[in-house]
Amino acid sequence: MTDPLHIQLAARPTVDDWQPDCVMDGYQQATIHLGHDDEGDIVATFVRRDPSKLPMSARWRRQRFAVMYVHGWNDYFYRRHESEFWESLGIPFYAVDLRKFGRSLRDGQTPGYIEDLHDYAAEFNALRDLVVAEQGEQVRILLVAHSQGGLSSVLWLNSQRPHHVEAVALDSPWLELQGNRMFRILSTPVVQAFQLGGGKTVMPMRDPGFYGRCIDCETGGDWDYLRHPLVDPQRFFPRAGWMRAIYNAQAEVSRRLDIRIPVLVCTSDRTMLQPTWDEAMREADSVLDITAIRQAALNLGDVVTLATICGGLHDLSLSRPAARRRDFR
């Protein structure tokens, strides 16, 4: 078995100045330098709307609130329509491309690879500090997180109890394996066996591409986001060390967390996990098991609200208009 990834974090991460974003016109990005590991420099990237590009009405309606957004697996921030929704309410919106995803992936790095989801606390803390510095000490932050980002976020909330973060809204968070807790327990030895070949050993888990088919405008979806991927999705493979990190995090949730701020967990009303395409997948979660998510959500804390978004996709913000409006509302 190969050695685990050796990470050396900077004592005080440094953040570069805001620059024009490389993905979306009218947005800005800032690189944060977190340290280094066996694959080189570790960076994350913060993204926001260029304040000078905001409509005058949005500038006048600034609230004492802000949103921090965290993406999921094989993803990065590109959901312009989501940031525009919050900015239209006068609420500043900040997103992060986590280390080795999207804008933060560097040459020679394994896309999306991490061996402990707790490590993401470094970029979460840094983004929180940046939001407070820019929006003032009175700011109240809503954390919005999708899928794997939701799983990483609840670990951070539970262990760090971050100041200024007063609520969390989770969009189809990956709180439990497809199926249930027992399936995760029974399959753990399989993951451990693959990890004997090294943490970066590829797991035989195939993505049939149904979720992308639901999103892409050229295959019946509503969005052209996938037409211009920042990182080729074919470079992302489930790997044994990463899968073990997911299992460990989900096991931690199953033992019950103690998140002391209000938690909102939103899912679709239907799961469709199957090997063949069905048009009904356009109004269902074709990635995760919503029943497992909703059951695990009750372990997050004492104040947890479950919301069902009828007709929602795995990423509820990319659903068809009616479901998307329900999600935002």
mmCIF file with all atom_site columns, N, CA and C in Angstrom, residues 28-83:
data_model
loop_
_atom_site.group_PDB
_atom_site.id
_atom_site.type_symbol
_atom_site.label_atom_id
_atom_site.label_alt_id
_atom_site.label_comp_id
_atom_site.label_asym_id
_atom_site.label_entity_id
_atom_site.label_seq_id
_atom_site.pdbx_PDB_ins_code
_atom_site.Cartn_x
_atom_site.Cartn_y
_atom_site.Cartn_z
_atom_site.occupancy
_atom_site.B_iso_or_equiv
_atom_site.pdbx_formal_charge
_atom_site.auth_seq_id
_atom_site.auth_comp_id
_atom_site.auth_asym_id
_atom_site.auth_atom_id
_atom_site.pdbx_PDB_model_num
ATOM 1   N N  . GLN A 1 28 ? -15.473 37.920 -11.032 1.00 0.00 ? 28 GLN A N  1
ATOM 2   C CA . GLN A 1 28 ? -14.081 38.013 -10.626 1.00 0.00 ? 28 GLN A CA 1
ATOM 3   C C  . GLN A 1 28 ? -13.672 36.745 -9.886  1.00 0.00 ? 28 GLN A C  1
ATOM 4   N N  . GLN A 1 29 ? -12.389 36.457 -9.902  1.00 0.00 ? 29 GLN A N  1
ATOM 5   C CA . GLN A 1 29 ? -11.865 35.320 -9.166  1.00 0.00 ? 29 GLN A CA 1
ATOM 6   C C  . GLN A 1 29 ? -10.637 35.750 -8.368  1.00 0.00 ? 29 GLN A C  1
ATOM 7   N N  . ALA A 1 30 ? -10.427 35.067 -7.249  1.00 0.00 ? 30 ALA A N  1
ATOM 8   C CA . ALA A 1 30 ? -9.260  35.323 -6.412  1.00 0.00 ? 30 ALA A CA 1
ATOM 9   C C  . ALA A 1 30 ? -8.698  33.980 -5.970  1.00 0.00 ? 30 ALA A C  1
ATOM 10  N N  . THR A 1 31 ? -7.417  33.781 -6.156  1.00 0.00 ? 31 THR A N  1
ATOM 11  C CA . THR A 1 31 ? -6.759  32.522 -5.794  1.00 0.00 ? 31 THR A CA 1
ATOM 12  C C  . THR A 1 31 ? -6.275  32.589 -4.358  1.00 0.00 ? 31 THR A C  1
ATOM 13  N N  . ILE A 1 32 ? -6.541  31.527 -3.606  1.00 0.00 ? 32 ILE A N  1
ATOM 14  C CA . ILE A 1 32 ? -6.029  31.423 -2.247  1.00 0.00 ? 32 ILE A CA 1
ATOM 15  C C  . ILE A 1 32 ? -5.001  30.302 -2.204  1.00 0.00 ? 32 ILE A C  1
ATOM 16  N N  . HIS A 1 33 ? -3.849  30.596 -1.620  1.00 0.00 ? 33 HIS A N  1
ATOM 17  C CA . HIS A 1 33 ? -2.736  29.654 -1.558  1.00 0.00 ? 33 HIS A CA 1
ATOM 18  C C  . HIS A 1 33 ? -2.760  28.967 -0.194  1.00 0.00 ? 33 HIS A C  1
ATOM 19  N N  . LEU A 1 34 ? -3.043  27.649 -0.214  1.00 0.00 ? 34 LEU A N  1
ATOM 20  C CA . LEU A 1 34 ? -3.293  26.903 1.012   1.00 0.00 ? 34 LEU A CA 1
ATOM 21  C C  . LEU A 1 34 ? -2.088  26.133 1.525   1.00 0.00 ? 34 LEU A C  1
ATOM 22  N N  . GLY A 1 35 ? -1.127  25.852 0.668   1.00 0.00 ? 35 GLY A N  1
ATOM 23  C CA . GLY A 1 35 ? 0.030   25.050 1.060   1.00 0.00 ? 35 GLY A CA 1
ATOM 24  C C  . GLY A 1 35 ? 0.441   24.155 -0.089  1.00 0.00 ? 35 GLY A C  1
ATOM 25  N N  . HIS A 1 36 ? 0.924   22.962 0.223   1.00 0.00 ? 36 HIS A N  1
ATOM 26  C CA . HIS A 1 36 ? 1.301   22.040 -0.842  1.00 0.00 ? 36 HIS A CA 1
ATOM 27  C C  . HIS A 1 36 ? 1.198   20.607 -0.348  1.00 0.00 ? 36 HIS A C  1
ATOM 28  N N  . ASP A 1 37 ? 1.149   19.691 -1.331  1.00 0.00 ? 37 ASP A N  1
ATOM 29  C CA . ASP A 1 37 ? 1.157   18.260 -1.031  1.00 0.00 ? 37 ASP A CA 1
ATOM 30  C C  . ASP A 1 37 ? 2.067   17.574 -2.040  1.00 0.00 ? 37 ASP A C  1
ATOM 31  N N  . ASP A 1 38 ? 1.967   16.244 -2.129  1.00 0.00 ? 38 ASP A N  1
ATOM 32  C CA . ASP A 1 38 ? 2.858   15.493 -3.011  1.00 0.00 ? 38 ASP A CA 1
ATOM 33  C C  . ASP A 1 38 ? 2.666   15.844 -4.485  1.00 0.00 ? 38 ASP A C  1
ATOM 34  N N  . GLU A 1 39 ? 1.545   16.467 -4.829  1.00 0.00 ? 39 GLU A N  1
ATOM 35  C CA . GLU A 1 39 ? 1.258   16.811 -6.224  1.00 0.00 ? 39 GLU A CA 1
ATOM 36  C C  . GLU A 1 39 ? 1.565   18.271 -6.550  1.00 0.00 ? 39 GLU A C  1
ATOM 37  N N  . GLY A 1 40 ? 2.019   19.034 -5.563  1.00 0.00 ? 40 GLY A N  1
ATOM 38  C CA . GLY A 1 40 ? 2.372   20.427 -5.822  1.00 0.00 ? 40 GLY A CA 1
ATOM 39  C C  . GLY A 1 40 ? 1.578   21.395 -4.961  1.00 0.00 ? 40 GLY A C  1
ATOM 40  N N  . ASP A 1 41 ? 1.472   22.625 -5.454  1.00 0.00 ? 41 ASP A N  1
ATOM 41  C CA . ASP A 1 41 ? 0.788   23.678 -4.710  1.00 0.00 ? 41 ASP A CA 1
ATOM 42  C C  . ASP A 1 41 ? -0.716  23.393 -4.608  1.00 0.00 ? 41 ASP A C  1
ATOM 43  N N  . ILE A 1 42 ? -1.260  23.634 -3.419  1.00 0.00 ? 42 ILE A N  1
ATOM 44  C CA . ILE A 1 42 ? -2.698  23.495 -3.203  1.00 0.00 ? 42 ILE A CA 1
ATOM 45  C C  . ILE A 1 42 ? -3.309  24.882 -3.217  1.00 0.00 ? 42 ILE A C  1
ATOM 46  N N  . VAL A 1 43 ? -4.247  25.103 -4.132  1.00 0.00 ? 43 VAL A N  1
ATOM 47  C CA . VAL A 1 43 ? -4.941  26.390 -4.192  1.00 0.00 ? 43 VAL A CA 1
ATOM 48  C C  . VAL A 1 43 ? -6.445  26.134 -4.259  1.00 0.00 ? 43 VAL A C  1
ATOM 49  N N  . ALA A 1 44 ? -7.191  27.114 -3.818  1.00 0.00 ? 44 ALA A N  1
ATOM 50  C CA . ALA A 1 44 ? -8.625  27.159 -4.059  1.00 0.00 ? 44 ALA A CA 1
ATOM 51  C C  . ALA A 1 44 ? -8.912  28.495 -4.742  1.00 0.00 ? 44 ALA A C  1
ATOM 52  N N  . THR A 1 45 ? -10.103 28.647 -5.284  1.00 0.00 ? 45 THR A N  1
ATOM 53  C CA . THR A 1 45 ? -10.445 29.865 -6.011  1.00 0.00 ? 45 THR A CA 1
ATOM 54  C C  . THR A 1 45 ? -11.798 30.377 -5.549  1.00 0.00 ? 45 THR A C  1
ATOM 55  N N  . PHE A 1 46 ? -11.836 31.648 -5.169  1.00 0.00 ? 46 PHE A N  1
ATOM 56  C CA . PHE A 1 46 ? -13.088 32.282 -4.804  1.00 0.00 ? 46 PHE A CA 1
ATOM 57  C C  . PHE A 1 46 ? -13.636 33.029 -6.016  1.00 0.00 ? 46 PHE A C  1
ATOM 58  N N  . VAL A 1 47 ? -14.944 33.047 -6.143  1.00 0.00 ? 47 VAL A N  1
ATOM 59  C CA . VAL A 1 47 ? -15.600 33.671 -7.294  1.00 0.00 ? 47 VAL A CA 1
ATOM 60  C C  . VAL A 1 47 ? -16.729 34.560 -6.788  1.00 0.00 ? 47 VAL A C  1
ATOM 61  N N  . ARG A 1 48 ? -16.856 35.735 -7.384  1.00 0.00 ? 48 ARG A N  1
ATOM 62  C CA . ARG A 1 48 ? -17.957 36.638 -7.059  1.00 0.00 ? 48 ARG A CA 1
ATOM 63  C C  . ARG A 1 48 ? -18.325 37.447 -8.293  1.00 0.00 ? 48 ARG A C  1
ATOM 64  N N  . ARG A 1 49 ? -19.477 38.036 -8.283  1.00 0.00 ? 49 ARG A N  1
ATOM 65  C CA . ARG A 1 49 ? -19.873 38.978 -9.323  1.00 0.00 ? 49 ARG A CA 1
ATOM 66  C C  . ARG A 1 49 ? -19.035 40.238 -9.150  1.00 0.00 ? 49 ARG A C  1
ATOM 67  N N  . ASP A 1 50 ? -18.555 40.812 -10.234 1.00 0.00 ? 50 ASP A N  1
ATOM 68  C CA . ASP A 1 50 ? -17.821 42.068 -10.183 1.00 0.00 ? 50 ASP A CA 1
ATOM 69  C C  . ASP A 1 50 ? -18.762 43.142 -9.631  1.00 0.00 ? 50 ASP A C  1
ATOM 70  N N  . PRO A 1 51 ? -18.467 43.722 -8.461  1.00 0.00 ? 51 PRO A N  1
ATOM 71  C CA . PRO A 1 51 ? -19.397 44.700 -7.876  1.00 0.00 ? 51 PRO A CA 1
ATOM 72  C C  . PRO A 1 51 ? -19.734 45.849 -8.806  1.00 0.00 ? 51 PRO A C  1
ATOM 73  N N  . SER A 1 52 ? -18.782 46.227 -9.665  1.00 0.00 ? 52 SER A N  1
ATOM 74  C CA . SER A 1 52 ? -19.043 47.346 -10.580 1.00 0.00 ? 52 SER A CA 1
ATOM 75  C C  . SER A 1 52 ? -20.016 46.974 -11.684 1.00 0.00 ? 52 SER A C  1
ATOM 76  N N  . LYS A 1 53 ? -20.273 45.655 -11.858 1.00 0.00 ? 53 LYS A N  1
ATOM 77  C CA . LYS A 1 53 ? -21.183 45.189 -12.908 1.00 0.00 ? 53 LYS A CA 1
ATOM 78  C C  . LYS A 1 53 ? -22.604 44.969 -12.389 1.00 0.00 ? 53 LYS A C  1
ATOM 79  N N  . LEU A 1 54 ? -22.814 45.120 -11.101 1.00 0.00 ? 54 LEU A N  1
ATOM 80  C CA . LEU A 1 54 ? -24.139 44.911 -10.552 1.00 0.00 ? 54 LEU A CA 1
ATOM 81  C C  . LEU A 1 54 ? -25.074 46.020 -10.999 1.00 0.00 ? 54 LEU A C  1
ATOM 82  N N  . PRO A 1 55 ? -26.342 45.694 -11.266 1.00 0.00 ? 55 PRO A N  1
ATOM 83  C CA . PRO A 1 55 ? -27.300 46.756 -11.573 1.00 0.00 ? 55 PRO A CA 1
ATOM 84  C C  . PRO A 1 55 ? -27.457 47.693 -10.384 1.00 0.00 ? 55 PRO A C  1
ATOM 85  N N  . MET A 1 56 ? -27.801 48.932 -10.648 1.00 0.00 ? 56 MET A N  1
ATOM 86  C CA . MET A 1 56 ? -27.876 49.923 -9.583  1.00 0.00 ? 56 MET A CA 1
ATOM 87  C C  . MET A 1 56 ? -28.854 49.510 -8.498  1.00 0.00 ? 56 MET A C  1
ATOM 88  N N  . SER A 1 57 ? -29.958 48.863 -8.878  1.00 0.00 ? 57 SER A N  1
ATOM 89  C CA . SER A 1 57 ? -30.949 48.459 -7.880  1.00 0.00 ? 57 SER A CA 1
ATOM 90  C C  . SER A 1 57 ? -30.355 47.472 -6.888  1.00 0.00 ? 57 SER A C  1
ATOM 91  N N  . ALA A 1 58 ? -29.497 46.568 -7.381  1.00 0.00 ? 58 ALA A N  1
ATOM 92  C CA . ALA A 1 58 ? -28.876 45.585 -6.494  1.00 0.00 ? 58 ALA A CA 1
ATOM 93  C C  . ALA A 1 58 ? -27.864 46.251 -5.569  1.00 0.00 ? 58 ALA A C  1
ATOM 94  N N  . ARG A 1 59 ? -27.166 47.283 -6.050  1.00 0.00 ? 59 ARG A N  1
ATOM 95  C CA . ARG A 1 59 ? -26.198 47.969 -5.199  1.00 0.00 ? 59 ARG A CA 1
ATOM 96  C C  . ARG A 1 59 ? -26.897 48.724 -4.073  1.00 0.00 ? 59 ARG A C  1
ATOM 97  N N  . TRP A 1 60 ? -28.062 49.266 -4.370  1.00 0.00 ? 60 TRP A N  1
ATOM 98  C CA . TRP A 1 60 ? -28.791 50.041 -3.364  1.00 0.00 ? 60 TRP A CA 1
ATOM 99  C C  . TRP A 1 60 ? -29.456 49.155 -2.318  1.00 0.00 ? 60 TRP A C  1
ATOM 100 N N  . ARG A 1 61 ? -29.716 47.895 -2.670  1.00 0.00 ? 61 ARG A N  1
ATOM 101 C CA . ARG A 1 61 ? -30.482 47.029 -1.783  1.00 0.00 ? 61 ARG A CA 1
ATOM 102 C C  . ARG A 1 61 ? -29.591 46.101 -0.972  1.00 0.00 ? 61 ARG A C  1
ATOM 103 N N  . ARG A 1 62 ? -28.359 46.471 -0.733  1.00 0.00 ? 62 ARG A N  1
ATOM 104 C CA . ARG A 1 62 ? -27.450 45.583 -0.016  1.00 0.00 ? 62 ARG A CA 1
ATOM 105 C C  . ARG A 1 62 ? -27.979 45.281 1.383   1.00 0.00 ? 62 ARG A C  1
ATOM 106 N N  . GLN A 1 63 ? -27.979 44.005 1.721   1.00 0.00 ? 63 GLN A N  1
ATOM 107 C CA . GLN A 1 63 ? -28.484 43.546 3.008   1.00 0.00 ? 63 GLN A CA 1
ATOM 108 C C  . GLN A 1 63 ? -27.315 43.158 3.907   1.00 0.00 ? 63 GLN A C  1
ATOM 109 N N  . ARG A 1 64 ? -27.622 42.887 5.167   1.00 0.00 ? 64 ARG A N  1
ATOM 110 C CA . ARG A 1 64 ? -26.580 42.390 6.073   1.00 0.00 ? 64 ARG A CA 1
ATOM 111 C C  . ARG A 1 64 ? -26.518 40.869 6.005   1.00 0.00 ? 64 ARG A C  1
ATOM 112 N N  . PHE A 1 65 ? -26.606 40.352 4.806   1.00 0.00 ? 65 PHE A N  1
ATOM 113 C CA . PHE A 1 65 ? -26.546 38.916 4.583   1.00 0.00 ? 65 PHE A CA 1
ATOM 114 C C  . PHE A 1 65 ? -25.569 38.652 3.444   1.00 0.00 ? 65 PHE A C  1
ATOM 115 N N  . ALA A 1 66 ? -25.081 37.433 3.377   1.00 0.00 ? 66 ALA A N  1
ATOM 116 C CA . ALA A 1 66 ? -24.259 36.997 2.253   1.00 0.00 ? 66 ALA A CA 1
ATOM 117 C C  . ALA A 1 66 ? -24.421 35.490 2.117   1.00 0.00 ? 66 ALA A C  1
ATOM 118 N N  . VAL A 1 67 ? -24.147 34.992 0.915   1.00 0.00 ? 67 VAL A N  1
ATOM 119 C CA . VAL A 1 67 ? -24.233 33.567 0.625   1.00 0.00 ? 67 VAL A CA 1
ATOM 120 C C  . VAL A 1 67 ? -22.843 33.054 0.293   1.00 0.00 ? 67 VAL A C  1
ATOM 121 N N  . MET A 1 68 ? -22.472 31.907 0.900   1.00 0.00 ? 68 MET A N  1
ATOM 122 C CA . MET A 1 68 ? -21.293 31.137 0.516   1.00 0.00 ? 68 MET A CA 1
ATOM 123 C C  . MET A 1 68 ? -21.784 29.879 -0.198  1.00 0.00 ? 68 MET A C  1
ATOM 124 N N  . TYR A 1 69 ? -21.284 29.625 -1.407  1.00 0.00 ? 69 TYR A N  1
ATOM 125 C CA . TYR A 1 69 ? -21.744 28.481 -2.194  1.00 0.00 ? 69 TYR A CA 1
ATOM 126 C C  . TYR A 1 69 ? -20.606 27.478 -2.388  1.00 0.00 ? 69 TYR A C  1
ATOM 127 N N  . VAL A 1 70 ? -20.931 26.174 -2.189  1.00 0.00 ? 70 VAL A N  1
ATOM 128 C CA . VAL A 1 70 ? -19.961 25.096 -2.346  1.00 0.00 ? 70 VAL A CA 1
ATOM 129 C C  . VAL A 1 70 ? -20.493 24.079 -3.348  1.00 0.00 ? 70 VAL A C  1
ATOM 130 N N  . HIS A 1 71 ? -19.715 23.772 -4.371  1.00 0.00 ? 71 HIS A N  1
ATOM 131 C CA . HIS A 1 71 ? -20.117 22.844 -5.433  1.00 0.00 ? 71 HIS A CA 1
ATOM 132 C C  . HIS A 1 71 ? -19.943 21.393 -5.005  1.00 0.00 ? 71 HIS A C  1
ATOM 133 N N  . GLY A 1 72 ? -20.330 20.478 -5.871  1.00 0.00 ? 72 GLY A N  1
ATOM 134 C CA . GLY A 1 72 ? -20.222 19.050 -5.604  1.00 0.00 ? 72 GLY A CA 1
ATOM 135 C C  . GLY A 1 72 ? -19.079 18.393 -6.372  1.00 0.00 ? 72 GLY A C  1
ATOM 136 N N  . TRP A 1 73 ? -19.126 17.058 -6.440  1.00 0.00 ? 73 TRP A N  1
ATOM 137 C CA . TRP A 1 73 ? -18.114 16.260 -7.123  1.00 0.00 ? 73 TRP A CA 1
ATOM 138 C C  . TRP A 1 73 ? -18.118 16.546 -8.619  1.00 0.00 ? 73 TRP A C  1
ATOM 139 N N  . ASN A 1 74 ? -16.925 16.481 -9.223  1.00 0.00 ? 74 ASN A N  1
ATOM 140 C CA . ASN A 1 74 ? -16.777 16.659 -10.664 1.00 0.00 ? 74 ASN A CA 1
ATOM 141 C C  . ASN A 1 74 ? -17.443 17.955 -11.108 1.00 0.00 ? 74 ASN A C  1
ATOM 142 N N  . ASP A 1 75 ? -17.200 19.035 -10.378 1.00 0.00 ? 75 ASP A N  1
ATOM 143 C CA . ASP A 1 75 ? -17.951 20.258 -10.607 1.00 0.00 ? 75 ASP A CA 1
ATOM 144 C C  . ASP A 1 75 ? -17.087 21.468 -10.253 1.00 0.00 ? 75 ASP A C  1
ATOM 145 N N  . TYR A 1 76 ? -17.633 22.637 -10.483 1.00 0.00 ? 76 TYR A N  1
ATOM 146 C CA . TYR A 1 76 ? -17.021 23.907 -10.101 1.00 0.00 ? 76 TYR A CA 1
ATOM 147 C C  . TYR A 1 76 ? -18.127 24.951 -10.214 1.00 0.00 ? 76 TYR A C  1
ATOM 148 N N  . PHE A 1 77 ? -17.843 26.209 -9.905  1.00 0.00 ? 77 PHE A N  1
ATOM 149 C CA . PHE A 1 77 ? -18.922 27.193 -9.945  1.00 0.00 ? 77 PHE A CA 1
ATOM 150 C C  . PHE A 1 77 ? -19.077 27.774 -11.347 1.00 0.00 ? 77 PHE A C  1
ATOM 151 N N  . TYR A 1 78 ? -20.262 27.604 -11.904 1.00 0.00 ? 78 TYR A N  1
ATOM 152 C CA . TYR A 1 78 ? -20.593 28.212 -13.191 1.00 0.00 ? 78 TYR A CA 1
ATOM 153 C C  . TYR A 1 78 ? -22.056 28.639 -13.243 1.00 0.00 ? 78 TYR A C  1
ATOM 154 N N  . ARG A 1 79 ? -22.802 28.461 -12.157 1.00 0.00 ? 79 ARG A N  1
ATOM 155 C CA . ARG A 1 79 ? -24.253 28.695 -12.166 1.00 0.00 ? 79 ARG A CA 1
ATOM 156 C C  . ARG A 1 79 ? -24.572 30.181 -12.039 1.00 0.00 ? 79 ARG A C  1
ATOM 157 N N  . ARG A 1 80 ? -24.347 30.883 -13.118 1.00 0.00 ? 80 ARG A N  1
ATOM 158 C CA . ARG A 1 80 ? -24.564 32.326 -13.134 1.00 0.00 ? 80 ARG A CA 1
ATOM 159 C C  . ARG A 1 80 ? -25.974 32.676 -12.651 1.00 0.00 ? 80 ARG A C  1
ATOM 160 N N  . HIS A 1 81 ? -26.960 31.883 -13.062 1.00 0.00 ? 81 HIS A N  1
ATOM 161 C CA . HIS A 1 81 ? -28.344 32.215 -12.708 1.00 0.00 ? 81 HIS A CA 1
ATOM 162 C C  . HIS A 1 81 ? -28.572 32.149 -11.196 1.00 0.00 ? 81 HIS A C  1
ATOM 163 N N  . GLU A 1 82 ? -27.820 31.307 -10.498 1.00 0.00 ? 82 GLU A N  1
ATOM 164 C CA . GLU A 1 82 ? -28.000 31.199 -9.054  1.00 0.00 ? 82 GLU A CA 1
ATOM 165 C C  . GLU A 1 82 ? -27.442 32.424 -8.344  1.00 0.00 ? 82 GLU A C  1
ATOM 166 N N  . SER A 1 83 ? -26.265 32.862 -8.730  1.00 0.00 ? 83 SER A N  1
ATOM 167 C CA . SER A 1 83 ? -25.722 34.065 -8.102  1.00 0.00 ? 83 SER A CA 1
ATOM 168 C C  . SER A 1 83 ? -26.586 35.280 -8.430  1.00 0.00 ? 83 SER A C  1
#
